[in-house]
């Protein structure tokens, strides 16, 4: 077999492997979408995956019977707030670590990132209970920042390290302070990294389940917690559960698809030294 044929066979096998992996990952999501348009009997009938008449009863029930719009608003507010304050504190921290080589601080933040979130639940619950902050956006925002802020810092550290040191020096020559140079020069050219960190932090907060399970209540319940509404002792409302799952997944999927160019640019930007 000559070299050209070997390359052709290798390409075909690679394509088959890629499509097989995609099929394995996409199949559960496809089943979830199809099941959201079925009734309970059709969902449990696994012998007929595509032969059904679609209906929107599950989606109507999700928004009318279970008031899912309130949960969407709660999730959006918490994710947006935790991302915003994560950026507000995380960007200066990442720049300080990158510029002044604060490896100890970086290691501490890394430990906070990899420590299981459940380790913080009891202290958070005690503190917020005594401050009467259970079932408030404040408690959820602060707890979700344990996820968003360390992630933002660790995405931005290599990005800031890749920026030329002459940028801040030039700004200081023009009369800027360190803070002024950071705000006026460094942040504007760090757009791709900031966008990437913001998107991924928002997604992580949107999908967070554990902190909301303990710290949220009826007024601040988020989407992952609202899924429990479809589970009962004797029955699982599969149609409503699948419709709710699609609603939870769809915003994240849309963000990922439309912003993938910025995400890739941000993640690879830190690898290029200026």
PDB file of C-alpha atoms in Angstrom:
ATOM      1  CA  UNK A   1       0.000   0.000   0.000  1.00  0.00           C
ATOM      2  CA  UNK A   2       1.539   3.261  -1.120  1.00  0.00           C
ATOM      3  CA  UNK A   3       1.782   6.373   1.021  1.00  0.00           C
ATOM      4  CA  UNK A   4      -1.236   8.085  -0.559  1.00  0.00           C
ATOM      5  CA  UNK A   5      -3.512   5.114   0.144  1.00  0.00           C
ATOM      6  CA  UNK A   6      -2.270   4.913   3.707  1.00  0.00           C
ATOM      7  CA  UNK A   7      -3.076   8.596   4.222  1.00  0.00           C
ATOM      8  CA  UNK A   8      -6.550   8.087   2.719  1.00  0.00           C
ATOM      9  CA  UNK A   9      -7.258   5.126   5.015  1.00  0.00           C
ATOM     10  CA  UNK A  10      -5.984   7.076   8.019  1.00  0.00           C
ATOM     11  CA  UNK A  11      -8.226  10.031   7.132  1.00  0.00           C
ATOM     12  CA  UNK A  12     -11.269   7.767   6.750  1.00  0.00           C
ATOM     13  CA  UNK A  13     -10.605   6.027  10.089  1.00  0.00           C
ATOM     14  CA  UNK A  14     -10.097   9.390  11.801  1.00  0.00           C
ATOM     15  CA  UNK A  15     -13.370  10.735  10.416  1.00  0.00           C
ATOM     16  CA  UNK A  16     -15.233   7.577  11.460  1.00  0.00           C
ATOM     17  CA  UNK A  17     -13.800   7.872  14.987  1.00  0.00           C
ATOM     18  CA  UNK A  18     -14.761  11.557  15.242  1.00  0.00           C
ATOM     19  CA  UNK A  19     -18.328  10.937  14.044  1.00  0.00           C
ATOM     20  CA  UNK A  20     -18.676   7.938  16.362  1.00  0.00           C
ATOM     21  CA  UNK A  21     -17.584   9.994  19.375  1.00  0.00           C
ATOM     22  CA  UNK A  22     -19.923  12.834  18.353  1.00  0.00           C
ATOM     23  CA  UNK A  23     -22.800  10.369  18.000  1.00  0.00           C
ATOM     24  CA  UNK A  24     -22.159   8.935  21.479  1.00  0.00           C
ATOM     25  CA  UNK A  25     -22.215  12.418  23.041  1.00  0.00           C
ATOM     26  CA  UNK A  26     -25.072  13.827  20.951  1.00  0.00           C
ATOM     27  CA  UNK A  27     -27.440  10.842  21.257  1.00  0.00           C
ATOM     28  CA  UNK A  28     -28.491  11.528  24.905  1.00  0.00           C
ATOM     29  CA  UNK A  29     -29.103  15.195  24.080  1.00  0.00           C
ATOM     30  CA  UNK A  30     -31.139  14.235  21.009  1.00  0.00           C
ATOM     31  CA  UNK A  31     -33.172  11.777  23.083  1.00  0.00           C
ATOM     32  CA  UNK A  32     -33.808  14.515  25.662  1.00  0.00           C
ATOM     33  CA  UNK A  33     -35.110  16.911  23.013  1.00  0.00           C
ATOM     34  CA  UNK A  34     -37.363  14.275  21.420  1.00  0.00           C
ATOM     35  CA  UNK A  35     -38.684  13.160  24.819  1.00  0.00           C
ATOM     36  CA  UNK A  36     -39.621  16.742  25.688  1.00  0.00           C
ATOM     37  CA  UNK A  37     -42.234  16.612  22.902  1.00  0.00           C
ATOM     38  CA  UNK A  38     -43.703  13.251  23.981  1.00  0.00           C
ATOM     39  CA  UNK A  39     -46.222  12.213  26.620  1.00  0.00           C
ATOM     40  CA  UNK A  40     -45.327   9.831  29.447  1.00  0.00           C
ATOM     41  CA  UNK A  41     -46.431   6.711  27.562  1.00  0.00           C
ATOM     42  CA  UNK A  42     -44.482   7.587  24.433  1.00  0.00           C
ATOM     43  CA  UNK A  43     -41.321   8.283  26.432  1.00  0.00           C
ATOM     44  CA  UNK A  44     -41.443   4.918  28.165  1.00  0.00           C
ATOM     45  CA  UNK A  45     -41.970   3.143  24.833  1.00  0.00           C
ATOM     46  CA  UNK A  46     -38.308   2.801  23.827  1.00  0.00           C
ATOM     47  CA  UNK A  47     -39.151   0.696  20.750  1.00  0.00           C
ATOM     48  CA  UNK A  48     -40.384   3.742  18.835  1.00  0.00           C
ATOM     49  CA  UNK A  49     -37.956   6.638  19.102  1.00  0.00           C
ATOM     50  CA  UNK A  50     -39.080   8.796  16.159  1.00  0.00           C
ATOM     51  CA  UNK A  51     -42.638   7.654  15.403  1.00  0.00           C
ATOM     52  CA  UNK A  52     -44.747  10.120  17.389  1.00  0.00           C
ATOM     53  CA  UNK A  53     -46.734  13.310  16.961  1.00  0.00           C
ATOM     54  CA  UNK A  54     -44.919  16.196  18.694  1.00  0.00           C
ATOM     55  CA  UNK A  55     -46.823  18.257  21.254  1.00  0.00           C
ATOM     56  CA  UNK A  56     -45.906  21.235  23.426  1.00  0.00           C
ATOM     57  CA  UNK A  57     -47.858  20.233  26.540  1.00  0.00           C
ATOM     58  CA  UNK A  58     -44.699  19.627  28.557  1.00  0.00           C
ATOM     59  CA  UNK A  59     -43.353  23.108  27.825  1.00  0.00           C
ATOM     60  CA  UNK A  60     -46.717  24.723  28.563  1.00  0.00           C
ATOM     61  CA  UNK A  61     -46.851  22.835  31.857  1.00  0.00           C
ATOM     62  CA  UNK A  62     -43.314  23.867  32.761  1.00  0.00           C
ATOM     63  CA  UNK A  63     -44.118  27.577  32.456  1.00  0.00           C
ATOM     64  CA  UNK A  64     -47.701  27.536  33.769  1.00  0.00           C
ATOM     65  CA  UNK A  65     -47.835  24.855  36.434  1.00  0.00           C
ATOM     66  CA  UNK A  66     -44.248  25.118  37.682  1.00  0.00           C
ATOM     67  CA  UNK A  67     -43.558  28.870  37.131  1.00  0.00           C
ATOM     68  CA  UNK A  68     -40.240  28.180  35.445  1.00  0.00           C
ATOM     69  CA  UNK A  69     -39.806  31.775  34.341  1.00  0.00           C
ATOM     70  CA  UNK A  70     -39.125  32.754  37.972  1.00  0.00           C
ATOM     71  CA  UNK A  71     -36.365  30.148  38.162  1.00  0.00           C
ATOM     72  CA  UNK A  72     -34.842  31.382  34.899  1.00  0.00           C
ATOM     73  CA  UNK A  73     -34.729  34.933  36.271  1.00  0.00           C
ATOM     74  CA  UNK A  74     -33.145  33.699  39.519  1.00  0.00           C
ATOM     75  CA  UNK A  75     -30.488  31.706  37.686  1.00  0.00           C
ATOM     76  CA  UNK A  76     -29.686  34.611  35.379  1.00  0.00           C
ATOM     77  CA  UNK A  77     -29.385  37.136  38.223  1.00  0.00           C
ATOM     78  CA  UNK A  78     -27.139  34.887  40.310  1.00  0.00           C
ATOM     79  CA  UNK A  79     -24.934  33.871  37.372  1.00  0.00           C
ATOM     80  CA  UNK A  80     -24.622  37.451  36.117  1.00  0.00           C
ATOM     81  CA  UNK A  81     -23.868  38.869  39.578  1.00  0.00           C
ATOM     82  CA  UNK A  82     -21.322  36.184  40.502  1.00  0.00           C
ATOM     83  CA  UNK A  83     -19.612  36.634  37.123  1.00  0.00           C
ATOM     84  CA  UNK A  84     -19.544  40.438  37.426  1.00  0.00           C
ATOM     85  CA  UNK A  85     -18.092  40.481  40.940  1.00  0.00           C
ATOM     86  CA  UNK A  86     -15.783  37.600  40.030  1.00  0.00           C
ATOM     87  CA  UNK A  87     -14.384  39.789  37.243  1.00  0.00           C
ATOM     88  CA  UNK A  88     -14.244  42.859  39.484  1.00  0.00           C
ATOM     89  CA  UNK A  89     -12.030  41.055  42.009  1.00  0.00           C
ATOM     90  CA  UNK A  90     -10.477  38.392  39.817  1.00  0.00           C
ATOM     91  CA  UNK A  91      -8.986  40.536  37.041  1.00  0.00           C
ATOM     92  CA  UNK A  92      -6.797  42.694  39.346  1.00  0.00           C
ATOM     93  CA  UNK A  93      -5.798  39.566  41.277  1.00  0.00           C
ATOM     94  CA  UNK A  94      -4.821  37.733  38.086  1.00  0.00           C
ATOM     95  CA  UNK A  95      -2.805  40.726  36.857  1.00  0.00           C
ATOM     96  CA  UNK A  96      -1.001  41.076  40.195  1.00  0.00           C
ATOM     97  CA  UNK A  97      -0.131  37.372  40.211  1.00  0.00           C
ATOM     98  CA  UNK A  98       1.087  37.515  36.597  1.00  0.00           C
ATOM     99  CA  UNK A  99       3.055  40.774  36.954  1.00  0.00           C
ATOM    100  CA  UNK A 100       4.615  40.276  40.379  1.00  0.00           C
ATOM    101  CA  UNK A 101       4.967  36.475  40.185  1.00  0.00           C
ATOM    102  CA  UNK A 102       2.866  35.854  43.292  1.00  0.00           C
ATOM    103  CA  UNK A 103       3.129  32.082  43.045  1.00  0.00           C
ATOM    104  CA  UNK A 104       2.018  31.586  46.663  1.00  0.00           C
ATOM    105  CA  UNK A 105      -1.197  33.494  46.108  1.00  0.00           C
ATOM    106  CA  UNK A 106      -1.712  31.642  42.844  1.00  0.00           C
ATOM    107  CA  UNK A 107      -1.292  28.312  44.625  1.00  0.00           C
ATOM    108  CA  UNK A 108      -3.797  29.347  47.296  1.00  0.00           C
ATOM    109  CA  UNK A 109      -6.369  30.239  44.651  1.00  0.00           C
ATOM    110  CA  UNK A 110      -5.707  26.977  42.844  1.00  0.00           C
ATOM    111  CA  UNK A 111      -6.347  25.060  46.073  1.00  0.00           C
ATOM    112  CA  UNK A 112      -9.601  26.962  46.542  1.00  0.00           C
ATOM    113  CA  UNK A 113     -10.531  25.993  42.983  1.00  0.00           C
ATOM    114  CA  UNK A 114      -9.856  22.266  43.339  1.00  0.00           C
ATOM    115  CA  UNK A 115     -11.187  21.778  46.882  1.00  0.00           C
ATOM    116  CA  UNK A 116     -14.647  20.145  46.647  1.00  0.00           C
ATOM    117  CA  UNK A 117     -17.372  22.740  47.011  1.00  0.00           C
ATOM    118  CA  UNK A 118     -19.141  20.615  49.595  1.00  0.00           C
ATOM    119  CA  UNK A 119     -16.332  21.534  52.039  1.00  0.00           C
ATOM    120  CA  UNK A 120     -17.673  25.091  52.127  1.00  0.00           C
ATOM    121  CA  UNK A 121     -21.344  24.232  52.560  1.00  0.00           C
ATOM    122  CA  UNK A 122     -21.526  23.935  56.355  1.00  0.00           C
ATOM    123  CA  UNK A 123     -19.451  27.092  57.073  1.00  0.00           C
ATOM    124  CA  UNK A 124     -21.430  29.038  54.458  1.00  0.00           C
ATOM    125  CA  UNK A 125     -24.737  27.811  55.871  1.00  0.00           C
ATOM    126  CA  UNK A 126     -23.778  28.744  59.449  1.00  0.00           C
ATOM    127  CA  UNK A 127     -22.511  32.194  58.445  1.00  0.00           C
ATOM    128  CA  UNK A 128     -25.456  33.043  56.225  1.00  0.00           C
ATOM    129  CA  UNK A 129     -27.941  31.703  58.759  1.00  0.00           C
ATOM    130  CA  UNK A 130     -26.576  33.970  61.479  1.00  0.00           C
ATOM    131  CA  UNK A 131     -26.614  36.917  59.070  1.00  0.00           C
ATOM    132  CA  UNK A 132     -30.175  36.027  58.035  1.00  0.00           C
ATOM    133  CA  UNK A 133     -29.102  35.700  54.404  1.00  0.00           C
ATOM    134  CA  UNK A 134     -30.480  32.258  53.583  1.00  0.00           C
ATOM    135  CA  UNK A 135     -32.771  32.411  50.536  1.00  0.00           C
ATOM    136  CA  UNK A 136     -31.217  35.660  49.282  1.00  0.00           C
ATOM    137  CA  UNK A 137     -29.374  36.588  46.122  1.00  0.00           C
ATOM    138  CA  UNK A 138     -26.483  37.801  48.261  1.00  0.00           C
ATOM    139  CA  UNK A 139     -25.814  34.349  49.696  1.00  0.00           C
ATOM    140  CA  UNK A 140     -26.062  32.652  46.311  1.00  0.00           C
ATOM    141  CA  UNK A 141     -23.870  35.237  44.597  1.00  0.00           C
ATOM    142  CA  UNK A 142     -21.122  34.993  47.218  1.00  0.00           C
ATOM    143  CA  UNK A 143     -21.205  31.200  47.211  1.00  0.00           C
ATOM    144  CA  UNK A 144     -21.117  30.992  43.403  1.00  0.00           C
ATOM    145  CA  UNK A 145     -18.097  33.294  43.411  1.00  0.00           C
ATOM    146  CA  UNK A 146     -16.182  30.373  44.925  1.00  0.00           C
ATOM    147  CA  UNK A 147     -16.602  28.838  41.480  1.00  0.00           C
ATOM    148  CA  UNK A 148     -16.403  31.860  39.195  1.00  0.00           C
ATOM    149  CA  UNK A 149     -13.604  33.953  40.699  1.00  0.00           C
ATOM    150  CA  UNK A 150     -10.842  31.298  40.925  1.00  0.00           C
ATOM    151  CA  UNK A 151     -11.697  30.194  37.403  1.00  0.00           C
ATOM    152  CA  UNK A 152     -11.493  33.757  36.075  1.00  0.00           C
ATOM    153  CA  UNK A 153      -8.137  34.238  37.787  1.00  0.00           C
ATOM    154  CA  UNK A 154      -6.644  31.074  36.348  1.00  0.00           C
ATOM    155  CA  UNK A 155      -7.866  31.819  32.847  1.00  0.00           C
ATOM    156  CA  UNK A 156      -6.490  35.364  32.947  1.00  0.00           C
ATOM    157  CA  UNK A 157      -3.077  34.709  34.548  1.00  0.00           C
ATOM    158  CA  UNK A 158      -1.492  33.210  31.391  1.00  0.00           C
ATOM    159  CA  UNK A 159      -3.229  35.837  29.262  1.00  0.00           C
ATOM    160  CA  UNK A 160      -1.712  38.688  31.288  1.00  0.00           C
ATOM    161  CA  UNK A 161       1.666  36.927  31.299  1.00  0.00           C
ATOM    162  CA  UNK A 162       1.558  36.910  27.505  1.00  0.00           C
ATOM    163  CA  UNK A 163       1.217  40.696  27.259  1.00  0.00           C
ATOM    164  CA  UNK A 164       4.393  42.740  26.592  1.00  0.00           C
ATOM    165  CA  UNK A 165       5.763  44.408  29.720  1.00  0.00           C
ATOM    166  CA  UNK A 166       6.476  47.526  27.683  1.00  0.00           C
ATOM    167  CA  UNK A 167       2.757  48.346  27.579  1.00  0.00           C
ATOM    168  CA  UNK A 168       2.552  49.309  31.240  1.00  0.00           C
ATOM    169  CA  UNK A 169       5.941  51.020  31.113  1.00  0.00           C
ATOM    170  CA  UNK A 170       4.770  53.209  28.219  1.00  0.00           C
ATOM    171  CA  UNK A 171       1.588  54.074  30.096  1.00  0.00           C
ATOM    172  CA  UNK A 172       3.549  55.023  33.202  1.00  0.00           C
ATOM    173  CA  UNK A 173       5.829  57.253  31.122  1.00  0.00           C
ATOM    174  CA  UNK A 174       2.691  59.010  29.890  1.00  0.00           C
ATOM    175  CA  UNK A 175       1.735  59.721  33.500  1.00  0.00           C
ATOM    176  CA  UNK A 176      -0.515  56.768  34.383  1.00  0.00           C
ATOM    177  CA  UNK A 177      -0.344  55.082  37.744  1.00  0.00           C
ATOM    178  CA  UNK A 178      -0.233  51.280  37.951  1.00  0.00           C
ATOM    179  CA  UNK A 179      -3.994  51.222  38.444  1.00  0.00           C
ATOM    180  CA  UNK A 180      -4.534  53.680  35.603  1.00  0.00           C
ATOM    181  CA  UNK A 181      -2.336  51.647  33.256  1.00  0.00           C
ATOM    182  CA  UNK A 182      -4.248  48.506  34.169  1.00  0.00           C
ATOM    183  CA  UNK A 183      -7.646  50.113  33.506  1.00  0.00           C
ATOM    184  CA  UNK A 184      -6.756  52.204  30.442  1.00  0.00           C
ATOM    185  CA  UNK A 185      -4.238  49.968  28.662  1.00  0.00           C
ATOM    186  CA  UNK A 186      -4.219  46.388  29.908  1.00  0.00           C
ATOM    187  CA  UNK A 187      -7.962  45.718  30.169  1.00  0.00           C
ATOM    188  CA  UNK A 188      -8.903  47.085  26.719  1.00  0.00           C
ATOM    189  CA  UNK A 189      -6.415  44.793  24.935  1.00  0.00           C
ATOM    190  CA  UNK A 190      -7.408  41.816  27.104  1.00  0.00           C
ATOM    191  CA  UNK A 191     -10.903  41.638  25.632  1.00  0.00           C
ATOM    192  CA  UNK A 192     -10.738  38.069  24.238  1.00  0.00           C
ATOM    193  CA  UNK A 193      -9.514  36.654  27.541  1.00  0.00           C
ATOM    194  CA  UNK A 194     -12.090  38.586  29.566  1.00  0.00           C
ATOM    195  CA  UNK A 195     -14.913  37.470  27.264  1.00  0.00           C
ATOM    196  CA  UNK A 196     -13.779  33.851  27.541  1.00  0.00           C
ATOM    197  CA  UNK A 197     -13.520  33.978  31.329  1.00  0.00           C
ATOM    198  CA  UNK A 198     -16.914  35.699  31.591  1.00  0.00           C
ATOM    199  CA  UNK A 199     -18.726  33.188  29.386  1.00  0.00           C
ATOM    200  CA  UNK A 200     -17.302  30.114  31.061  1.00  0.00           C
ATOM    201  CA  UNK A 201     -17.784  31.542  34.572  1.00  0.00           C
ATOM    202  CA  UNK A 202     -21.414  32.371  33.734  1.00  0.00           C
ATOM    203  CA  UNK A 203     -21.971  28.819  32.459  1.00  0.00           C
ATOM    204  CA  UNK A 204     -20.431  27.254  35.576  1.00  0.00           C
ATOM    205  CA  UNK A 205     -22.623  29.401  37.809  1.00  0.00           C
ATOM    206  CA  UNK A 206     -25.730  28.706  35.701  1.00  0.00           C
ATOM    207  CA  UNK A 207     -25.201  24.952  36.096  1.00  0.00           C
ATOM    208  CA  UNK A 208     -24.249  25.035  39.767  1.00  0.00           C
ATOM    209  CA  UNK A 209     -26.432  22.758  41.847  1.00  0.00           C
ATOM    210  CA  UNK A 210     -24.866  22.188  45.226  1.00  0.00           C
ATOM    211  CA  UNK A 211     -24.741  25.698  46.708  1.00  0.00           C
ATOM    212  CA  UNK A 212     -28.256  26.495  45.508  1.00  0.00           C
ATOM    213  CA  UNK A 213     -29.572  23.283  47.026  1.00  0.00           C
ATOM    214  CA  UNK A 214     -28.571  24.397  50.540  1.00  0.00           C
ATOM    215  CA  UNK A 215     -28.666  28.189  50.391  1.00  0.00           C
ATOM    216  CA  UNK A 216     -31.634  28.887  48.107  1.00  0.00           C
ATOM    217  CA  UNK A 217     -35.293  28.906  49.115  1.00  0.00           C
ATOM    218  CA  UNK A 218     -38.638  29.441  47.482  1.00  0.00           C
ATOM    219  CA  UNK A 219     -37.782  33.027  46.530  1.00  0.00           C
ATOM    220  CA  UNK A 220     -34.352  32.363  44.998  1.00  0.00           C
ATOM    221  CA  UNK A 221     -34.616  28.785  43.715  1.00  0.00           C
ATOM    222  CA  UNK A 222     -32.498  28.325  40.564  1.00  0.00           C
ATOM    223  CA  UNK A 223     -33.087  26.114  37.545  1.00  0.00           C
ATOM    224  CA  UNK A 224     -31.027  23.060  38.595  1.00  0.00           C
ATOM    225  CA  UNK A 225     -32.953  22.945  41.897  1.00  0.00           C
ATOM    226  CA  UNK A 226     -36.309  23.407  40.170  1.00  0.00           C
ATOM    227  CA  UNK A 227     -35.767  20.045  38.468  1.00  0.00           C
ATOM    228  CA  UNK A 228     -36.848  18.421  41.739  1.00  0.00           C
ATOM    229  CA  UNK A 229     -40.395  19.617  41.043  1.00  0.00           C
ATOM    230  CA  UNK A 230     -40.719  16.815  38.514  1.00  0.00           C
ATOM    231  CA  UNK A 231     -39.695  14.058  40.926  1.00  0.00           C
ATOM    232  CA  UNK A 232     -42.112  12.526  43.388  1.00  0.00           C
ATOM    233  CA  UNK A 233     -42.181   9.475  45.638  1.00  0.00           C
ATOM    234  CA  UNK A 234     -44.289   7.372  43.292  1.00  0.00           C
ATOM    235  CA  UNK A 235     -43.626   8.809  39.825  1.00  0.00           C
ATOM    236  CA  UNK A 236     -41.229  10.790  37.678  1.00  0.00           C
ATOM    237  CA  UNK A 237     -42.753  13.290  35.256  1.00  0.00           C
ATOM    238  CA  UNK A 238     -40.397  12.431  32.406  1.00  0.00           C
ATOM    239  CA  UNK A 239     -41.979  14.793  29.901  1.00  0.00           C
ATOM    240  CA  UNK A 240     -41.754  17.813  32.190  1.00  0.00           C
ATOM    241  CA  UNK A 241     -38.286  16.766  33.319  1.00  0.00           C
ATOM    242  CA  UNK A 242     -37.016  16.586  29.739  1.00  0.00           C
ATOM    243  CA  UNK A 243     -38.636  19.911  28.790  1.00  0.00           C
ATOM    244  CA  UNK A 244     -37.094  21.574  31.843  1.00  0.00           C
ATOM    245  CA  UNK A 245     -33.705  20.056  31.003  1.00  0.00           C
ATOM    246  CA  UNK A 246     -33.897  21.467  27.474  1.00  0.00           C
ATOM    247  CA  UNK A 247     -34.748  24.900  28.893  1.00  0.00           C
ATOM    248  CA  UNK A 248     -31.743  24.732  31.229  1.00  0.00           C
ATOM    249  CA  UNK A 249     -29.366  23.523  28.524  1.00  0.00           C
ATOM    250  CA  UNK A 250     -30.500  25.704  25.625  1.00  0.00           C
ATOM    251  CA  UNK A 251     -29.136  29.111  26.818  1.00  0.00           C
ATOM    252  CA  UNK A 252     -25.741  27.586  27.605  1.00  0.00           C
ATOM    253  CA  UNK A 253     -25.669  25.792  24.251  1.00  0.00           C
ATOM    254  CA  UNK A 254     -26.566  28.956  22.346  1.00  0.00           C
ATOM    255  CA  UNK A 255     -23.875  30.935  24.177  1.00  0.00           C
ATOM    256  CA  UNK A 256     -21.273  28.251  23.451  1.00  0.00           C
ATOM    257  CA  UNK A 257     -22.167  28.018  19.754  1.00  0.00           C
ATOM    258  CA  UNK A 258     -22.262  31.742  19.045  1.00  0.00           C
ATOM    259  CA  UNK A 259     -19.293  32.661  21.228  1.00  0.00           C
ATOM    260  CA  UNK A 260     -17.004  29.724  20.466  1.00  0.00           C
ATOM    261  CA  UNK A 261     -14.724  31.947  18.345  1.00  0.00           C
ATOM    262  CA  UNK A 262     -14.130  34.257  21.309  1.00  0.00           C
ATOM    263  CA  UNK A 263     -13.692  31.337  23.705  1.00  0.00           C
ATOM    264  CA  UNK A 264     -11.034  29.716  21.516  1.00  0.00           C
ATOM    265  CA  UNK A 265      -9.276  33.054  20.967  1.00  0.00           C
ATOM    266  CA  UNK A 266      -9.270  33.759  24.698  1.00  0.00           C
ATOM    267  CA  UNK A 267      -8.003  30.336  25.713  1.00  0.00           C
ATOM    268  CA  UNK A 268      -5.203  30.364  23.136  1.00  0.00           C
ATOM    269  CA  UNK A 269      -4.326  34.037  23.550  1.00  0.00           C
ATOM    270  CA  UNK A 270      -2.437  33.440  26.784  1.00  0.00           C
ATOM    271  CA  UNK A 271      -0.207  30.891  25.080  1.00  0.00           C
ATOM    272  CA  UNK A 272       1.246  33.529  22.735  1.00  0.00           C
ATOM    273  CA  UNK A 273       3.948  35.588  24.366  1.00  0.00           C
ATOM    274  CA  UNK A 274       3.949  39.209  23.220  1.00  0.00           C
TER     275      UNK A 274
END
